[in-house]
Short mmCIF file of C-alpha atoms in Angstrom, two decimals:
data_model
loop_
_atom_site.label_atom_id
_atom_site.label_comp_id
_atom_site.label_asym_id
_atom_site.label_seq_id
_atom_site.Cartn_x
_atom_site.Cartn_y
_atom_site.Cartn_z
CA MET A 1 114.32 135.71 95.68
CA GLU A 2 115.48 134.03 98.79
CA LYS A 3 117.99 131.31 98.30
CA ASN A 4 115.93 128.59 99.83
CA GLY A 5 112.53 127.79 98.47
CA LYS A 6 110.75 128.25 101.78
CA GLY A 7 110.64 132.03 101.41
CA PHE A 8 108.65 131.75 98.19
CA SER A 9 104.98 132.19 98.94
CA MET A 10 102.92 130.02 96.70
CA PRO A 11 99.19 130.52 96.05
CA LYS A 12 96.83 128.60 98.29
CA SER A 13 95.62 126.33 95.56
CA SER A 14 99.12 124.94 95.08
CA LEU A 15 100.72 122.01 96.75
CA LYS A 16 100.87 121.43 100.42
CA SER A 17 103.64 119.36 101.73
CA THR A 18 102.39 117.15 104.50
CA PRO A 19 101.55 113.49 104.18
CA SER A 20 98.95 113.93 106.92
CA LYS A 21 96.74 115.94 104.64
CA ASP A 22 96.54 113.03 102.29
CA ASP A 23 94.82 110.92 104.89
CA SER A 24 91.44 109.79 103.63
CA SER A 25 89.72 110.85 106.80
CA GLN A 26 90.71 114.48 106.22
CA LYS A 27 89.64 115.51 102.77
CA SER A 28 91.24 118.68 101.49
CA LYS A 29 89.31 121.92 101.73
CA GLU A 30 89.88 122.61 98.08
CA GLY A 31 88.55 119.16 97.20
CA ARG A 32 91.63 118.58 95.05
CA LYS A 33 93.49 115.97 97.01
CA VAL A 34 91.98 112.55 96.62
CA GLN A 35 93.07 109.59 98.65
CA PHE A 36 93.34 106.69 96.31
CA ASN A 37 92.15 103.49 97.90
CA ASN A 38 90.90 100.43 96.12
CA GLY A 39 87.08 100.48 96.13
CA GLY A 40 86.45 97.11 97.77
CA SER A 41 88.33 97.06 101.02
CA PRO A 42 90.29 100.14 101.93
CA GLU A 43 91.47 98.82 105.26
CA GLU A 44 95.19 99.11 105.15
CA ARG A 45 96.19 99.56 108.72
CA PHE A 46 98.86 101.97 109.64
CA ASP A 47 99.88 103.81 112.77
CA TYR A 48 100.12 107.19 111.23
CA SER A 49 97.86 109.54 113.13
CA LYS A 50 100.22 110.80 115.83
CA SER A 51 102.93 111.86 113.48
CA ASN A 52 100.38 113.34 111.10
CA GLY A 53 99.12 115.65 113.81
CA LYS A 54 102.60 116.94 114.47
CA SER A 55 103.52 117.47 110.87
CA SER A 56 100.30 119.22 109.90
CA SER A 57 100.58 121.74 112.72
CA SER A 58 104.17 122.53 111.88
CA ALA A 59 103.32 122.82 108.18
CA ASP A 60 100.52 125.26 108.90
CA LYS A 61 102.98 127.52 110.68
CA GLY A 62 105.49 127.37 107.90
CA GLY A 63 103.03 127.71 105.06
CA ARG A 64 102.09 131.28 105.79
CA GLY A 65 105.24 132.65 104.25
CA SER A 66 107.16 133.55 107.38
CA THR A 67 108.96 136.84 107.53
CA ALA A 68 109.51 137.43 111.26
CA ASN A 69 112.61 135.93 112.83
CA GLY A 70 110.66 133.82 115.30
CA LYS A 71 108.55 132.30 112.57
CA ALA A 72 111.54 131.86 110.29
CA SER A 73 113.34 129.82 112.90
CA LYS A 74 110.26 127.64 113.38
CA SER A 75 109.99 126.99 109.66
CA LYS A 76 113.71 126.19 109.55
CA GLU A 77 113.20 123.64 112.29
CA LYS A 78 110.26 122.20 110.41
CA GLU A 79 112.26 121.33 107.29
CA PRO A 80 114.91 119.20 109.01
CA LEU A 81 112.14 117.43 110.92
CA GLU A 82 110.48 116.20 107.75
CA LEU A 83 113.16 113.73 106.82
CA ARG A 84 113.30 112.50 110.41
CA LEU A 85 109.53 112.30 110.51
CA ASN A 86 109.51 109.64 107.87
CA GLN A 87 111.07 107.34 110.42
CA GLU A 88 108.06 107.83 112.65
CA LEU A 89 105.52 107.87 109.90
CA LEU A 90 106.55 104.56 108.36
CA LYS A 91 107.29 102.74 111.60
CA ASN A 92 107.31 99.27 110.22
CA ALA A 93 109.14 100.25 107.07
CA LYS A 94 112.74 99.72 106.20
CA CYS A 95 114.30 102.58 104.27
CA LEU A 96 115.96 101.26 101.16
CA MET A 97 118.85 102.75 99.27
CA ASP A 98 118.23 102.94 95.54
CA CYS A 99 120.79 100.19 94.90
CA GLU A 100 119.06 97.86 97.37
CA ALA A 101 115.68 98.59 95.81
CA ALA A 102 117.11 97.90 92.35
CA GLU A 103 118.27 94.44 93.44
CA ILE A 104 114.89 93.57 94.98
CA ILE A 105 112.82 94.83 92.06
CA GLN A 106 115.10 93.17 89.50
CA GLY A 107 114.71 89.91 91.39
CA ILE A 108 110.94 90.21 91.20
CA GLN A 109 111.07 90.92 87.49
CA ASP A 110 113.21 87.83 86.96
CA GLN A 111 110.65 85.78 88.89
CA MET A 112 107.78 87.25 86.91
CA THR A 113 109.24 86.12 83.62
CA LEU A 114 109.19 82.59 85.03
CA LEU A 115 105.67 82.93 86.37
CA SER A 116 104.27 84.60 83.27
CA GLN A 117 101.95 81.70 82.54
CA ASP A 118 99.08 83.73 83.94
CA ALA A 119 98.52 86.27 81.18
CA THR A 120 96.32 88.41 83.39
CA ILE A 121 99.21 89.27 85.69
CA LYS A 122 100.84 92.24 84.05
CA LEU A 123 103.43 94.38 85.73
CA PRO A 124 102.10 97.91 86.23
CA VAL A 125 103.70 101.03 84.81
CA SER A 126 104.94 102.12 88.23
CA PHE A 127 106.89 98.86 88.49
CA HIS A 128 108.81 99.55 85.30
CA LYS A 129 109.38 103.17 86.21
CA GLY A 130 110.52 102.16 89.69
CA LEU A 131 112.89 99.57 88.26
CA GLN A 132 114.32 101.99 85.71
CA TYR A 133 114.78 104.72 88.31
CA SER A 134 116.41 102.46 90.89
CA GLN A 135 118.76 100.91 88.33
CA ALA A 136 119.77 104.33 87.02
CA ASN A 137 120.56 105.48 90.56
CA ALA A 138 122.20 102.26 91.75
CA ARG A 139 125.67 103.69 91.98
CA TYR A 140 127.53 101.10 93.99
CA THR A 141 129.13 97.81 93.09
CA ASN A 142 128.54 96.29 96.52
CA THR A 143 125.34 97.36 98.25
CA HIS A 144 125.90 95.28 101.39
CA SER A 145 129.24 96.91 102.11
CA VAL A 146 127.78 100.38 101.63
CA ARG A 147 124.91 99.50 103.96
CA ARG A 148 127.32 98.18 106.61
CA VAL A 149 129.53 101.25 106.43
CA LEU A 150 126.71 103.78 106.55
CA ASP A 151 124.90 101.92 109.33
CA THR A 152 127.86 102.71 111.58
CA LEU A 153 126.62 106.31 111.52
CA LYS A 154 123.47 105.23 113.37
CA LYS A 155 125.33 105.20 116.66
CA HIS A 156 125.97 108.92 116.16
CA GLY A 157 122.26 109.59 115.82
CA VAL A 158 121.78 109.44 112.06
CA VAL A 159 118.40 107.92 111.16
CA GLU A 160 117.70 105.49 108.33
CA GLY A 161 116.08 108.10 106.08
CA GLU A 162 119.14 110.32 106.33
CA ILE A 163 121.43 107.36 105.61
CA SER A 164 119.45 106.57 102.46
CA VAL A 165 119.66 110.17 101.26
CA ILE A 166 123.44 110.16 101.86
CA ALA A 167 123.86 106.88 99.98
CA ASN A 168 121.69 107.96 97.05
CA ALA A 169 123.41 111.33 96.68
CA CYS A 170 126.96 109.86 96.44
CA PRO A 171 128.46 112.95 98.09
CA GLU A 172 132.05 113.96 97.42
CA SER A 173 132.57 115.70 100.77
CA THR A 174 131.08 116.13 104.20
CA GLU A 175 130.19 119.70 103.27
CA GLU A 176 127.89 118.33 100.59
CA VAL A 177 126.27 115.96 103.09
CA PHE A 178 125.53 118.75 105.55
CA ALA A 179 124.15 120.93 102.74
CA LEU A 180 121.86 118.19 101.41
CA VAL A 181 120.73 116.89 104.80
CA PRO A 182 120.29 119.99 106.98
CA SER A 183 118.99 117.93 109.90
CA LEU A 184 122.54 116.70 110.49
CA LYS A 185 123.97 120.19 110.90
CA SER A 186 123.15 120.28 114.59
CA LYS A 187 125.46 117.31 115.09
CA LYS A 188 128.21 118.53 112.80
CA SER A 189 130.93 118.40 115.43
CA ILE A 190 130.13 114.79 116.33
CA LEU A 191 129.54 113.59 112.81
CA GLN A 192 132.34 115.31 110.91
CA GLU A 193 134.98 112.65 111.47
CA PRO A 194 132.91 109.46 111.21
CA LEU A 195 131.24 110.85 108.10
CA GLU A 196 134.60 111.57 106.47
CA VAL A 197 135.74 108.04 107.19
CA ALA A 198 132.49 106.55 105.86
CA LEU A 199 132.65 108.57 102.64
CA MET A 200 136.28 107.54 102.12
CA VAL A 201 135.34 103.88 102.50
CA ILE A 202 132.37 103.95 100.13
CA LYS A 203 134.01 106.07 97.44
CA PRO A 204 135.89 103.15 95.85
CA LEU A 205 132.65 101.16 95.81
CA ARG A 206 131.03 103.52 93.33
CA LYS A 207 130.38 102.27 89.83
CA VAL A 208 132.48 104.03 87.23
CA ASP A 209 130.12 106.06 85.07
CA SER A 210 131.49 106.78 81.61
CA THR A 211 128.88 109.47 80.97
CA SER A 212 129.68 111.56 84.05
CA VAL A 213 131.42 114.86 83.42
CA MET B 1 112.72 107.13 98.53
CA PHE B 2 112.05 103.41 98.45
CA PHE B 3 110.72 101.59 101.50
CA HIS B 4 110.24 97.91 102.27
CA ILE B 5 107.08 97.70 104.29
CA VAL B 6 104.49 95.28 105.65
CA LEU B 7 100.91 96.17 104.85
CA GLU B 8 97.64 94.50 105.64
CA ARG B 9 94.58 94.27 103.43
CA ASN B 10 91.22 92.56 103.58
CA MET B 11 90.74 90.61 100.37
CA GLN B 12 87.29 89.50 99.30
CA LEU B 13 87.15 86.31 97.31
CA HIS B 14 84.22 84.85 95.39
CA PRO B 15 83.45 81.19 96.16
CA ARG B 16 84.30 80.21 92.60
CA TYR B 17 87.97 80.63 93.53
CA PHE B 18 87.82 78.25 96.48
CA GLY B 19 89.47 74.90 96.32
CA ARG B 20 93.02 73.70 95.95
CA ASN B 21 94.25 76.96 94.48
CA LEU B 22 92.60 79.23 97.03
CA ARG B 23 95.86 80.75 98.24
CA ASP B 24 97.23 81.23 94.73
CA ASN B 25 94.01 82.91 93.66
CA LEU B 26 94.15 85.16 96.71
CA VAL B 27 97.73 86.17 95.96
CA SER B 28 96.95 86.85 92.27
CA LYS B 29 94.00 89.00 93.23
CA LEU B 30 96.14 90.87 95.75
CA MET B 31 98.76 91.59 93.12
CA LYS B 32 96.18 92.77 90.60
CA ASP B 33 94.47 94.98 93.17
CA VAL B 34 97.49 96.49 94.85
CA GLU B 35 100.48 96.67 92.54
CA GLY B 36 100.65 99.98 90.74
CA THR B 37 98.28 101.74 93.14
CA CYS B 38 99.15 104.87 95.02
CA SER B 39 98.05 106.40 98.28
CA GLY B 40 99.17 109.33 100.34
CA LYS B 41 100.22 107.20 103.29
CA HIS B 42 102.75 104.98 101.62
CA GLY B 43 103.10 106.24 98.06
CA PHE B 44 103.32 103.99 95.04
CA VAL B 45 103.25 100.25 95.60
CA VAL B 46 105.97 99.25 93.17
CA ALA B 47 106.02 95.51 93.80
CA ILE B 48 104.84 92.89 96.26
CA THR B 49 107.80 90.91 97.56
CA GLY B 50 106.07 88.30 99.69
CA ILE B 51 103.08 87.18 101.70
CA GLU B 52 103.61 87.15 105.45
CA ASN B 53 100.34 85.76 106.61
CA VAL B 54 96.87 84.91 105.36
CA GLY B 55 94.32 84.98 108.17
CA LYS B 56 91.14 82.96 108.57
CA GLY B 57 88.37 83.80 106.14
CA LEU B 58 85.11 85.26 107.35
CA ILE B 59 81.93 84.77 105.35
CA ARG B 60 80.15 88.05 104.76
CA ASP B 61 76.47 88.13 105.69
CA GLY B 62 74.10 88.27 102.77
CA THR B 63 76.67 87.29 100.14
CA GLY B 64 78.84 84.28 99.60
CA PHE B 65 82.04 86.32 99.55
CA VAL B 66 84.71 85.53 102.09
CA THR B 67 87.04 88.16 103.51
CA PHE B 68 90.64 87.16 104.22
CA PRO B 69 93.01 89.47 106.09
CA VAL B 70 96.30 89.30 104.21
CA LYS B 71 99.64 90.65 105.47
CA TYR B 72 102.13 91.22 102.70
CA GLN B 73 105.55 92.77 102.19
CA CYS B 74 106.06 95.23 99.39
CA VAL B 75 108.42 97.83 98.01
CA VAL B 76 106.87 101.29 97.92
CA PHE B 77 108.15 104.57 96.55
CA ARG B 78 107.21 107.63 98.50
CA PRO B 79 108.74 111.06 98.15
CA PHE B 80 109.19 113.18 101.27
CA LYS B 81 109.68 116.85 101.76
CA GLY B 82 113.37 117.61 102.15
CA GLU B 83 114.45 114.56 100.19
CA ILE B 84 117.11 114.87 97.53
CA LEU B 85 116.26 113.13 94.26
CA GLU B 86 117.83 112.78 90.87
CA ALA B 87 115.20 113.21 88.18
CA VAL B 88 115.04 113.32 84.40
CA VAL B 89 113.55 116.42 82.79
CA THR B 90 110.49 115.65 80.69
CA MET B 91 109.25 119.08 79.70
CA VAL B 92 110.50 122.67 79.86
CA ASN B 93 108.40 125.79 79.62
CA LYS B 94 108.56 129.39 80.75
CA MET B 95 106.88 128.55 84.07
CA GLY B 96 109.58 126.02 84.94
CA PHE B 97 110.25 122.41 84.11
CA PHE B 98 108.74 119.01 84.80
CA ALA B 99 110.87 116.07 85.79
CA GLU B 100 110.28 112.45 86.58
CA ALA B 101 111.82 110.34 89.33
CA GLY B 102 110.48 106.80 89.15
CA PRO B 103 106.68 106.95 89.15
CA VAL B 104 106.62 110.47 90.62
CA GLN B 105 106.24 113.73 88.71
CA ILE B 106 108.07 116.79 90.03
CA PHE B 107 107.61 120.38 88.98
CA VAL B 108 110.32 122.99 89.50
CA SER B 109 109.02 126.51 89.16
CA ASN B 110 111.15 129.15 87.48
CA HIS B 111 111.17 130.92 90.85
CA LEU B 112 113.08 127.97 92.26
CA ILE B 113 115.62 127.87 89.45
CA PRO B 114 118.81 129.91 90.02
CA ASP B 115 118.44 133.52 88.92
CA ASP B 116 121.34 133.32 86.48
CA MET B 117 119.46 130.76 84.35
CA GLU B 118 117.06 132.11 81.77
CA PHE B 119 114.39 130.48 79.68
CA GLN B 120 115.22 130.08 76.00
CA SER B 121 112.29 129.18 73.77
CA GLY B 122 112.61 127.33 70.48
CA ASP B 123 112.46 123.79 69.17
CA MET B 124 114.16 122.57 72.30
CA PRO B 125 113.10 124.97 75.09
CA ASN B 126 115.67 125.13 77.87
CA TYR B 127 117.05 127.09 80.78
CA THR B 128 120.60 128.27 80.24
CA THR B 129 123.11 130.29 82.20
CA SER B 130 124.27 133.58 80.72
CA ASP B 131 127.60 132.07 79.65
CA GLY B 132 125.93 129.00 78.18
CA SER B 133 127.89 126.62 80.39
CA VAL B 134 124.89 124.97 82.05
CA LYS B 135 121.73 123.99 80.28
CA ILE B 136 118.52 122.31 81.45
CA GLN B 137 116.46 120.76 78.68
CA LYS B 138 114.44 117.62 77.99
CA ASP B 139 116.28 114.47 79.10
CA SER B 140 118.74 116.38 81.28
CA GLU B 141 119.39 114.80 84.65
CA VAL B 142 118.99 117.15 87.58
CA ARG B 143 119.44 116.79 91.30
CA LEU B 144 116.62 118.53 93.13
CA LYS B 145 115.12 118.81 96.58
CA ILE B 146 111.45 118.08 97.20
CA ILE B 147 109.76 120.99 98.95
CA GLY B 148 106.14 119.89 98.69
CA THR B 149 103.97 116.91 97.84
CA ARG B 150 100.37 116.37 96.75
CA VAL B 151 98.43 113.16 96.24
CA ASP B 152 95.99 112.99 93.35
CA ALA B 153 93.72 110.07 92.44
CA THR B 154 96.42 107.78 91.15
CA GLU B 155 99.70 109.58 91.49
CA ILE B 156 101.87 111.70 93.73
CA PHE B 157 102.94 115.07 92.48
CA CYS B 158 105.79 117.06 93.92
CA ILE B 159 107.24 120.53 93.85
CA GLY B 160 111.01 120.77 93.84
CA THR B 161 113.81 123.29 93.90
CA ILE B 162 117.30 123.43 92.43
CA LYS B 163 118.14 126.74 94.05
CA ASP B 164 120.11 125.32 96.96
CA ASP B 165 123.74 124.29 97.24
CA PHE B 166 124.82 121.11 95.43
CA LEU B 167 121.61 121.00 93.38
CA GLY B 168 121.20 121.38 89.64
CA VAL B 169 122.20 119.67 86.44
CA ILE B 170 124.10 116.39 86.71
CA ASN B 171 124.13 115.27 83.15
CA ASP B 172 123.47 117.29 80.03
CA PRO B 173 122.36 115.01 77.17
CA THR B 174 123.98 117.23 74.55
CA THR B 175 127.47 116.68 75.97
CA THR B 176 127.26 112.85 76.00
#
């Protein structure tokens, strides 16, 4: 098997990777993918269509199980684009690191215990799962410092999504960063030094985990 | 990955909720309708963090309902292809294993598990390396990469891989 998962050709009925195909105006051919919108008023406005068009066309090229060199290089370009695409797709969104999300969601839970007079307001399952996940992955003692340090990488062309992935992964070395975020490889020469400095600064801010090996 | 985002929604309110507490009723209804839902565009709405703006209500013809456009801020969780996640294994079988990261389910096929790991059946099915040094079983923590996503009625389902560099088991529950 090829080392990276892209070479593995999956049957047609299996998952497709693009957010565009989840758009309610384009129902899946197989009839499997269902856009969940609340019955009454499904008008949540979002500027999504342009980026969707780009991602679906690139996914179609990649999804055929490329073997030729030309196609392989196109599918390799497609993968790094996906993480950058999320910047375009969620234009008005701020990417949160898991530690930042943990603080926000914990704050809401604390408020809810005060506002629990209305018995009909119950926190949904996804809230508890989101809180548990973000707290488990909140690896830093000082989220603001980590945010400040990693935001300095923006001037070297690193986007917010990539910064969040770097923060959440708690990498030990720049080699690990470039392996986990392949879209940064093209800027390796520019990023090597600032990334090393940033990782050195945030390393002491990590929480000590007694269960880690 | 978590996002903090501003969304807009048209909320319909029955006249019985009008009065002094109109805004509170609108916000409660918004929370009941939106929190915990999932869509392909923005993933799971984990929590509403605030209301930015409530527009003027418009009475709908033929009914007494009034529609208010509401802009609200919320935290959403949406997985993306290429993202690196740390997930907890929930089930292992010979086809691969299932893991959970927040509200999202991820499946890692045995084809996307390193070749030196083999499935061991038994009371606690697992994938183990030939020398027994690395084991993936229920409750193990693994770092994986998302390679595909699908949106179902109420959840997002992902396919992942641990076959790349720096991916795999983080924490084996048997060693803790």
